[in-house]
Coordinates of N, CA and C in Angstrom, one line a residue:
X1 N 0.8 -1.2 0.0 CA 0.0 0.0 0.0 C 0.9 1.2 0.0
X2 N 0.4 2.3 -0.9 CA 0.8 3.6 -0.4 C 0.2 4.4 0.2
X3 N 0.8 5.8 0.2 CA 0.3 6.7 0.8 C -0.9 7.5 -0.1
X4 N -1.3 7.8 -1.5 CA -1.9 7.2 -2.0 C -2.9 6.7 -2.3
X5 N -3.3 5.5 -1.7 CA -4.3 4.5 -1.4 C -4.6 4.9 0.2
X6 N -4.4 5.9 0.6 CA -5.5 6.1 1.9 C -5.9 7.0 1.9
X7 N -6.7 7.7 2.6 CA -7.4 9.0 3.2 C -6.7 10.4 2.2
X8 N -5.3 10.2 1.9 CA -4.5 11.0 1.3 C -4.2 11.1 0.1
X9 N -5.0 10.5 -0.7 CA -4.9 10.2 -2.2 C -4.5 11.6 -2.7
X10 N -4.9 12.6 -2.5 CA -4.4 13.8 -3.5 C -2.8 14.6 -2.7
X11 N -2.4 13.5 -2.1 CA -1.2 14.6 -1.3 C 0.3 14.9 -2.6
X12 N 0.6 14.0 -3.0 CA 1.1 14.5 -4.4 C 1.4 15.8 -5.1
X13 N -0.3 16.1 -5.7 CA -0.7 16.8 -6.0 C -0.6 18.3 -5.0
X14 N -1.1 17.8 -3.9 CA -1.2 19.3 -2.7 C 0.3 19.6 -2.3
X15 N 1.1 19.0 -2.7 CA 3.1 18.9 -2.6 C 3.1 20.1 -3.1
X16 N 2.8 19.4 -4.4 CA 3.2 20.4 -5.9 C 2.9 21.8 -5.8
X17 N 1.3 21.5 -5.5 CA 0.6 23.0 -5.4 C 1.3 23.8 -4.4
X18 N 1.7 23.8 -3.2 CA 1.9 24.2 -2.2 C 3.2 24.7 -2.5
X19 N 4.1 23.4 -2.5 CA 5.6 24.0 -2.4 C 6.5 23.8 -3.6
X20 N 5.3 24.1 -4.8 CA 6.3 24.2 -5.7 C 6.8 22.4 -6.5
X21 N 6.8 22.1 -7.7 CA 7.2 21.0 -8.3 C 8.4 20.3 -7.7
X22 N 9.7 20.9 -7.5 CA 10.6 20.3 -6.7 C 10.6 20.3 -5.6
X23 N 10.3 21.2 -4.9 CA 10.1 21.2 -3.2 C 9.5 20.1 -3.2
X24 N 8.0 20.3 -3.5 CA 6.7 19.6 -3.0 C 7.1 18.0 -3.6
X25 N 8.0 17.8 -4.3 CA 8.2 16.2 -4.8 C 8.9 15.5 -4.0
X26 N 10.1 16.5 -3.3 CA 11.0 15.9 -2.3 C 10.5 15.9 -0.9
X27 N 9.0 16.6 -0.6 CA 8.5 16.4 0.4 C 7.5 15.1 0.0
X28 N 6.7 15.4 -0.8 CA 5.8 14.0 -1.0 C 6.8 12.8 -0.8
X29 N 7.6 12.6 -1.6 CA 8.4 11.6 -1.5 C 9.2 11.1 -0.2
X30 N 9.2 12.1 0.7 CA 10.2 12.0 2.2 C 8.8 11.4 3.0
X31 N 7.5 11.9 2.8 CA 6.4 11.1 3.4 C 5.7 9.8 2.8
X32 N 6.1 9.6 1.2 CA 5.9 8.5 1.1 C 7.0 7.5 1.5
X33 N 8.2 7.7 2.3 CA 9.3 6.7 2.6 C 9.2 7.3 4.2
X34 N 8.6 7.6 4.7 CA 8.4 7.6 6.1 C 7.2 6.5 6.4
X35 N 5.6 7.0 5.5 CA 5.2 6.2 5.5 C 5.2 4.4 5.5
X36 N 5.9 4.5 4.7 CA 6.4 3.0 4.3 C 6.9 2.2 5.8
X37 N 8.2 2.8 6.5 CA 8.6 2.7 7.5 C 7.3 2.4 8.6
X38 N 6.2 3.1 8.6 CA 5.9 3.0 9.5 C 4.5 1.7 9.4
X39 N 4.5 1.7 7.9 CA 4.4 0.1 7.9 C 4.9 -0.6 8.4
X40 N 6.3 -0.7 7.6 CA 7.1 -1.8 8.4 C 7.0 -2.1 10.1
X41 N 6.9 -0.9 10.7 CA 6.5 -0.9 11.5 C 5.7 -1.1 12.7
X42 N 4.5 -1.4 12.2 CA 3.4 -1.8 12.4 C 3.3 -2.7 13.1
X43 N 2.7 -2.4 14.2 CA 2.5 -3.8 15.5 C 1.1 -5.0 15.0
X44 N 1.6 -5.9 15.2 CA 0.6 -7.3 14.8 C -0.6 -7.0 15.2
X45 N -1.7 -6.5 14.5 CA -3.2 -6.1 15.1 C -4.0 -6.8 14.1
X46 N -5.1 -6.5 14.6 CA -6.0 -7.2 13.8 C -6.3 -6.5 12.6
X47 N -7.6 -6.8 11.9 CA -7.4 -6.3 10.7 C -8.4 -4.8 11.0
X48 N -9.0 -4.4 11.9 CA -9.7 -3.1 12.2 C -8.4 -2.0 12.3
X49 N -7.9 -2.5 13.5 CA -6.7 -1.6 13.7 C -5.9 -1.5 13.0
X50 N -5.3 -2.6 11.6 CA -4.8 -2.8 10.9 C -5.1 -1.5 9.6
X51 N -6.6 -1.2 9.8 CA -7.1 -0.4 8.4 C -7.0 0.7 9.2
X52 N -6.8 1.5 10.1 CA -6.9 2.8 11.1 C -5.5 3.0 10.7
X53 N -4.2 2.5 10.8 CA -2.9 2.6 11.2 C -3.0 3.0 9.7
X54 N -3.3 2.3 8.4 CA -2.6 2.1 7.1 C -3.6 3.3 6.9
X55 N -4.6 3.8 6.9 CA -5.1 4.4 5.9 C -5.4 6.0 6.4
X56 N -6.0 6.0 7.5 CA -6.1 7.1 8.7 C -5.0 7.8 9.6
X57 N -4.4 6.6 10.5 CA -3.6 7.5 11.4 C -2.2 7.7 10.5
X58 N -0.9 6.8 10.0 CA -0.3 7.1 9.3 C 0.0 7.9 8.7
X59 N -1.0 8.4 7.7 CA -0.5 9.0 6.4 C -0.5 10.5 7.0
X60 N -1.4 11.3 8.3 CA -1.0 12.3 8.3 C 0.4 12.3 9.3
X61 N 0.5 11.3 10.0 CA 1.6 11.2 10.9 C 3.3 11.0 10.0
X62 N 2.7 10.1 9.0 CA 4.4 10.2 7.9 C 4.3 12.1 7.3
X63 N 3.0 12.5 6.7 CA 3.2 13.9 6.2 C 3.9 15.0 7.2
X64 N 3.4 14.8 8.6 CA 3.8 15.8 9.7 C 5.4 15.3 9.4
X65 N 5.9 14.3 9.9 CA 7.6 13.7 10.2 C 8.0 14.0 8.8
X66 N 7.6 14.2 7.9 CA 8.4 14.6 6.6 C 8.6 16.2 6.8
X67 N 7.5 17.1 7.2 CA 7.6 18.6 6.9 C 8.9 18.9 8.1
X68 N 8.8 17.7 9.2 CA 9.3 18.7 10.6 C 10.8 18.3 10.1
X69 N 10.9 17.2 9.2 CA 12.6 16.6 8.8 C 13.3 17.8 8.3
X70 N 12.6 18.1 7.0 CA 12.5 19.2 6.3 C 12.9 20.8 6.6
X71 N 12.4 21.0 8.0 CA 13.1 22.1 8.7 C 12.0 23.0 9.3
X72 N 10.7 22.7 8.7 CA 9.6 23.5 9.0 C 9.1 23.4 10.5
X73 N 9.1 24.7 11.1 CA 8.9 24.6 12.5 C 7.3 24.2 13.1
X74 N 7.3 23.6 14.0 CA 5.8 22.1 14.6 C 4.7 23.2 14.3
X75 N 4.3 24.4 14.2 CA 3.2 25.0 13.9 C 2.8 25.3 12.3
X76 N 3.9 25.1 11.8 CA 3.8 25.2 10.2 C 3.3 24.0 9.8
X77 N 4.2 23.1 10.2 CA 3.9 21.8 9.7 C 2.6 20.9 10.0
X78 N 2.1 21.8 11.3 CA 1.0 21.4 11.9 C -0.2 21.8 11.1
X79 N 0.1 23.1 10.2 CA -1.1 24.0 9.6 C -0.8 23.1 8.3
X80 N 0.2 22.3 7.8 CA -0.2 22.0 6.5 C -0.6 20.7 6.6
X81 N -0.3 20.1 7.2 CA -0.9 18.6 8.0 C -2.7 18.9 8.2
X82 N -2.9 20.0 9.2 CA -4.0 20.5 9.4 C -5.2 20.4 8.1
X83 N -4.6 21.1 6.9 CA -5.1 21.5 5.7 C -5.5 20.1 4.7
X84 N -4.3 19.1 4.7 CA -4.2 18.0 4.2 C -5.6 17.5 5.1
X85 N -5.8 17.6 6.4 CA -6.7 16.1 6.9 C -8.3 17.2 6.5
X86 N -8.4 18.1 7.0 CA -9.6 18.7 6.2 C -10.1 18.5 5.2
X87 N -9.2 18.5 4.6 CA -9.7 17.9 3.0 C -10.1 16.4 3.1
X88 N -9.7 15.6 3.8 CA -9.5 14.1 3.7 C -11.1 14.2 4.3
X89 N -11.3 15.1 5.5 CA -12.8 14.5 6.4 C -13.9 15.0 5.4
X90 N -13.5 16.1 4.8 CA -14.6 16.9 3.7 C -15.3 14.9 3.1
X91 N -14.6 14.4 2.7 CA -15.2 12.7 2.2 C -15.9 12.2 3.2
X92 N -15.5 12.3 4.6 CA -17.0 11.8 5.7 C -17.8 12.5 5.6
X93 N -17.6 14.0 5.5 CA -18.8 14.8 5.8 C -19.9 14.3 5.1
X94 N -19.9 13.8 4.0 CA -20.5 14.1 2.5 C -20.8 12.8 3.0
X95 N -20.4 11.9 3.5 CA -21.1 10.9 3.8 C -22.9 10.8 4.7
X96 N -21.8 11.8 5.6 CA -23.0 12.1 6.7 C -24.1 12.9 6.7
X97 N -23.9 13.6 5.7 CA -25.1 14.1 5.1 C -25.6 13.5 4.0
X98 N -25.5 12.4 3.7 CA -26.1 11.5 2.8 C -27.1 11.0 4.4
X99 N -27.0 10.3 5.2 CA -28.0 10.1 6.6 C -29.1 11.2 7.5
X100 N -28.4 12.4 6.8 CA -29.3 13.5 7.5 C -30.0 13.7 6.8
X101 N -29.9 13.5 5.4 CA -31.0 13.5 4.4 C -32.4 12.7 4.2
X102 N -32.5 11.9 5.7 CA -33.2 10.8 5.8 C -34.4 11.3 6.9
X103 N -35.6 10.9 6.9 CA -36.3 11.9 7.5 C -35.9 11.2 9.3
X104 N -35.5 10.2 9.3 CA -35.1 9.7 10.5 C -34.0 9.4 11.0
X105 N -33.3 10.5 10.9 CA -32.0 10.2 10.4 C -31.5 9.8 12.3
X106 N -31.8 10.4 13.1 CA -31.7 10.4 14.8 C -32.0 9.0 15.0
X107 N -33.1 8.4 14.6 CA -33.3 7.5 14.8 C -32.7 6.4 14.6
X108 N -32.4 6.3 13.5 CA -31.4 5.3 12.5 C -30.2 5.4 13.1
X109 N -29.2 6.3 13.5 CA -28.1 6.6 14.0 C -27.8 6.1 15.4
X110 N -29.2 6.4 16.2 CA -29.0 5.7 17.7 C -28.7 4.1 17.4
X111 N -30.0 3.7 16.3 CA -30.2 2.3 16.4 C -28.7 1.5 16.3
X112 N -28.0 1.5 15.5 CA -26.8 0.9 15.2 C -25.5 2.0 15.7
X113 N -25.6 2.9 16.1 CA -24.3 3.4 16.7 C -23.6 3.0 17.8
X114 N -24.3 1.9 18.7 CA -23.6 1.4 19.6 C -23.1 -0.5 18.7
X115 N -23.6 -1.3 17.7 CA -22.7 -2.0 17.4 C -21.7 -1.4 16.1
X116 N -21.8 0.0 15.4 CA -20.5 0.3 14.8 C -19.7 0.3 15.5
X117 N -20.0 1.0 17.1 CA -18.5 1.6 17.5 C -17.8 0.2 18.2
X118 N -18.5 -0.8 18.5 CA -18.4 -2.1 18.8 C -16.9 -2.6 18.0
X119 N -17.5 -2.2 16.6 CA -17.1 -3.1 15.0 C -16.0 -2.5 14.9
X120 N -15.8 -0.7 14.5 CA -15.0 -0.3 13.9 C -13.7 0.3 15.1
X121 N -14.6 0.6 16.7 CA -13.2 1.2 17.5 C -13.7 0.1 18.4
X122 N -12.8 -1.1 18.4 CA -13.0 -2.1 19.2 C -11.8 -1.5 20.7
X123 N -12.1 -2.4 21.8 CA -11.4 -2.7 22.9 C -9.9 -2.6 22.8
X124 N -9.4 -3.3 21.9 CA -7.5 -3.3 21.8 C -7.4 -1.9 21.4
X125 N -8.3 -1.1 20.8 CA -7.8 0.3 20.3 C -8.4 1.5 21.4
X126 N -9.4 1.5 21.8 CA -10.7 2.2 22.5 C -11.3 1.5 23.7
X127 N -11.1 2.8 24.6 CA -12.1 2.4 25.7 C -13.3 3.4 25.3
X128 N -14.3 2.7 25.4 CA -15.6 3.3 25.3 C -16.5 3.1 26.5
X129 N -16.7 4.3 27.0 CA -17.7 4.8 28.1 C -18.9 5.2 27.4
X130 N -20.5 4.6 28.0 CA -21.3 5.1 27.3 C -21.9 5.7 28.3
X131 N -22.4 6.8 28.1 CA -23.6 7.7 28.9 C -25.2 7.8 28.6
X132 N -25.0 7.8 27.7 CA -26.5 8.2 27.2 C -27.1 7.6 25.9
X133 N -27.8 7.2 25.5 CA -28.4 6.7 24.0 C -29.9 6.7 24.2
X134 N -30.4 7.6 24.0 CA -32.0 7.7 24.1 C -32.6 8.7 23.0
X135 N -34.0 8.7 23.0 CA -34.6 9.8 22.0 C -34.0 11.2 21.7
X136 N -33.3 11.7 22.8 CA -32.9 12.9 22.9 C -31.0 13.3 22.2
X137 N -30.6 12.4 23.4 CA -28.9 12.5 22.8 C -28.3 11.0 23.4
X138 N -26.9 11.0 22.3 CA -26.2 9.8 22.0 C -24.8 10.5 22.8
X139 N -24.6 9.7 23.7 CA -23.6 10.7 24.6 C -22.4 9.1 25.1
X140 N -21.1 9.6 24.1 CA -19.7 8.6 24.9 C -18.3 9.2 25.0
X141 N -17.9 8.4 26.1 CA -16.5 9.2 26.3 C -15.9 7.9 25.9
X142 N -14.4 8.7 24.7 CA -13.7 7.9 24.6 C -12.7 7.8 25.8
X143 N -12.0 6.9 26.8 CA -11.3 6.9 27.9 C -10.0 6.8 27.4
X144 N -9.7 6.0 26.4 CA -8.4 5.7 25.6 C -8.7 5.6 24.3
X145 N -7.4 6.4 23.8 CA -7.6 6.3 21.6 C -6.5 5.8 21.7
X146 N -6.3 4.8 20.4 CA -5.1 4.6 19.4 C -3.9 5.6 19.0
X147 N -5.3 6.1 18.7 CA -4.3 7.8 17.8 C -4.0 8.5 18.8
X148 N -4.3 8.6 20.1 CA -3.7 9.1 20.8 C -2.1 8.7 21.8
X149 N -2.5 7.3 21.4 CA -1.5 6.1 22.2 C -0.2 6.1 21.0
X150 N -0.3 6.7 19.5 CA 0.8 6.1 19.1 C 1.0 7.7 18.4
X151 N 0.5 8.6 18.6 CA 1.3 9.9 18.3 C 2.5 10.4 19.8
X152 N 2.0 9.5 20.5 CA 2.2 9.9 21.7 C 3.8 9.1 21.5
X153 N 3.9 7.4 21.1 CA 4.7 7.0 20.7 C 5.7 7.3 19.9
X154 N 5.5 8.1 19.0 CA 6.1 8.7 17.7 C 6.7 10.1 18.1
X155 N 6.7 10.5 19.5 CA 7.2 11.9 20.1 C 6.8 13.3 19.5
X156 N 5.3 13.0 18.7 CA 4.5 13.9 18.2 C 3.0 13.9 18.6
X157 N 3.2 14.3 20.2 CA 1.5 14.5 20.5 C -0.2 15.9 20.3
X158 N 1.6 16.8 20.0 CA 0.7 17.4 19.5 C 0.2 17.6 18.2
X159 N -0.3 16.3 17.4 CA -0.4 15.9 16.5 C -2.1 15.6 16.3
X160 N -2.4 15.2 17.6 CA -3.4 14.2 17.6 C -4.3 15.4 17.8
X161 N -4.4 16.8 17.9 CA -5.6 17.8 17.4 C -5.8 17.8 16.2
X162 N -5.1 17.6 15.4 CA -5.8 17.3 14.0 C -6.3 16.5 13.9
X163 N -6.4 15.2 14.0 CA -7.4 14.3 14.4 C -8.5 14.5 14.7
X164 N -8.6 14.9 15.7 CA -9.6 15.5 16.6 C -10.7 16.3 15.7
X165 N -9.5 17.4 14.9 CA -10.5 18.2 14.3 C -11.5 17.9 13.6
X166 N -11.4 16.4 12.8 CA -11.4 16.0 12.0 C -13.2 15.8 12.3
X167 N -13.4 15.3 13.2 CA -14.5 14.6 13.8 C -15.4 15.7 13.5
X168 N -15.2 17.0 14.3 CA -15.6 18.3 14.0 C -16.2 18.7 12.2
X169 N -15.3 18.3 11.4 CA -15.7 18.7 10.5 C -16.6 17.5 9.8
X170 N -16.3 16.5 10.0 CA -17.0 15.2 9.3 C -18.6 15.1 10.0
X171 N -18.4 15.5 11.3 CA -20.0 15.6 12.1 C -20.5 16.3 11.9
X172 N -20.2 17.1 11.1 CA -20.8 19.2 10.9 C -21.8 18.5 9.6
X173 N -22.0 17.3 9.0 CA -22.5 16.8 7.8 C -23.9 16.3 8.3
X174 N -24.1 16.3 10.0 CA -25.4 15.6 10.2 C -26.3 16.5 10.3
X175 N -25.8 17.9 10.5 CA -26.9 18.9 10.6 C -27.6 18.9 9.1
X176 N -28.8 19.3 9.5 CA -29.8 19.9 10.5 C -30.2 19.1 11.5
X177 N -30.5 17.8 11.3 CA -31.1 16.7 12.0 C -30.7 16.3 13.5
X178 N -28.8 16.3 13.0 CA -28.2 16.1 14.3 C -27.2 16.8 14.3
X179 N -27.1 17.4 16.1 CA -25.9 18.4 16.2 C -24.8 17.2 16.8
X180 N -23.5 18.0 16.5 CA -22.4 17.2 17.1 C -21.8 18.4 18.3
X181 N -21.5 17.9 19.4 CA -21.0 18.7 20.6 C -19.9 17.9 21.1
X182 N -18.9 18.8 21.4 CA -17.8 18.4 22.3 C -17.2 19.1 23.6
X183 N -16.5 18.7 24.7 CA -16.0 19.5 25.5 C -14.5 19.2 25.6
X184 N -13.9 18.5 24.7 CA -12.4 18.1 24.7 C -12.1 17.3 24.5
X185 N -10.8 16.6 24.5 CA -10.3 15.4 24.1 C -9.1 15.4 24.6
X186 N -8.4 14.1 24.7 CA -7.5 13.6 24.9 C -6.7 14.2 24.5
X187 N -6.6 15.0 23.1 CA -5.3 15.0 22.1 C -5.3 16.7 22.2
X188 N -6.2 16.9 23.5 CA -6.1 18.5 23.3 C -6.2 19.0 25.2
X189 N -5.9 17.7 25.7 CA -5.9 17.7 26.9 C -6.6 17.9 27.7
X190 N -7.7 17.3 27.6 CA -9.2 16.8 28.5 C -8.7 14.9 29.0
X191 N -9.4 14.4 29.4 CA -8.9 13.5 30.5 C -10.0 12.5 29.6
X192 N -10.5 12.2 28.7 CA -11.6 12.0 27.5 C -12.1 12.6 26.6
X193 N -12.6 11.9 25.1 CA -12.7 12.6 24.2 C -14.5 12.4 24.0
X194 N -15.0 13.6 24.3 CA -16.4 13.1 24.5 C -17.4 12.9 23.5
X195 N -18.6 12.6 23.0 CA -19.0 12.5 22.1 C -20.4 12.9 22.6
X196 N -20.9 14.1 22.0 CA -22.3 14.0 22.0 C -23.2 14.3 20.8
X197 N -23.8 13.7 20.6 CA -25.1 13.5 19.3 C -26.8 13.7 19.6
X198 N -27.1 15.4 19.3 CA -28.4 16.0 20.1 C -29.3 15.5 18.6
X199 N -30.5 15.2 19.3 CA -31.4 15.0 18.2 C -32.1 16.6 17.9
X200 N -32.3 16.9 16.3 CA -32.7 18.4 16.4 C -34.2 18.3 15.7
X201 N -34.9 19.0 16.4 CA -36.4 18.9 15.6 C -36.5 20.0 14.8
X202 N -37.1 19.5 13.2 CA -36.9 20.3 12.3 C -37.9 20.1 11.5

């Protein structure tokens, strides 16, 4: 797999534009051989955590470790990392307003939101606290992330607000139907990353 084939398919391209044909090739290229590495490096997981590492957490984590190689100081590198995953969530949003578009969309979303997060952020990666799931709001704290356990690994934690943001902009896709609320996270130094999902009458 490359870098590429995940979440980041147009980074290439956003090299070029950004920093110019040569620059931007010797940086794409410094993140597609970081990435690789961090394949290689990849701890024996299953195949959930296996598609989070290769497609999701990685690719902005090799882009960050290429700009900071490069000389770009952690707030620059942070803003173009930043830029890269916005674009990447803009593809959830559009998802998620494909469900808001549904006259039940609250409803549908309670029903199965507690076996997705079962499915896709299992136990070996997430601790999941639930609070609330009823007619009104869908309410969980994450206790432990992945992405937060292995930026943390990688001696780049302040990484994992981008992440973060991410949620922010891919949730912003349920309105009108449903609001997304947060009061912090892990990756931005709250003690949990909380989740709340308000039903909106419309």
């Amino acid at each position: 797999m490359t870098i590429l084939e995940t979440t980041f398919p147009f980074l290439e391209e956003l090299c070029a534009q950004t920093f110019g044909a040569q620059a931007g090739g010797a940086i794409f290229q410094a993140a597609e051989d970081r990435y690789q590495a961090l394949l290689r490096e990849m701890p024996d997981a299953g195949p959930v955590l296996r598609d989070h590492f290769q497609r999701k957490l990685y690719p902005p984590l090799a882009y960050y470790q290429a700009l900071r190689a490069v000389g770009q100081d952690q707030e620059t590198a942070l803003a173009h990392v930043s830029a890269a995953s916005r674009r990447a969530a803009q593809a959830k949003r559009s998802d998620m307003a494909k469900l808001a578009r549904l006259p039940f969309a609250y409803s549908i979303y309670r029903l199965f939101v507690k076996s997705y997060m079962l499915k896709n952020f299992p136990d070996a990666g997430w601790e999941t606290q639930w609070v609330r799931c009823d007619s009104r709001e869908i309410h969980f704290n994450l206790r432990r992330c992945v992405y937060w356990d292995k930026v943390r690994a990688h001696g780049c934690p302040e990484l994992c607000r981008v992440y973060c943001e991410n949620d922010n902009i891919a949730f912003s896709g349920l309105l009108p139907r449903i609001r997304f609320q947060r009061s912090g996270t892990l990756g931005t130094g709250g003690d949990c990353c909380d989740f709340h999902f308000f039903r909106q009458r419309t």
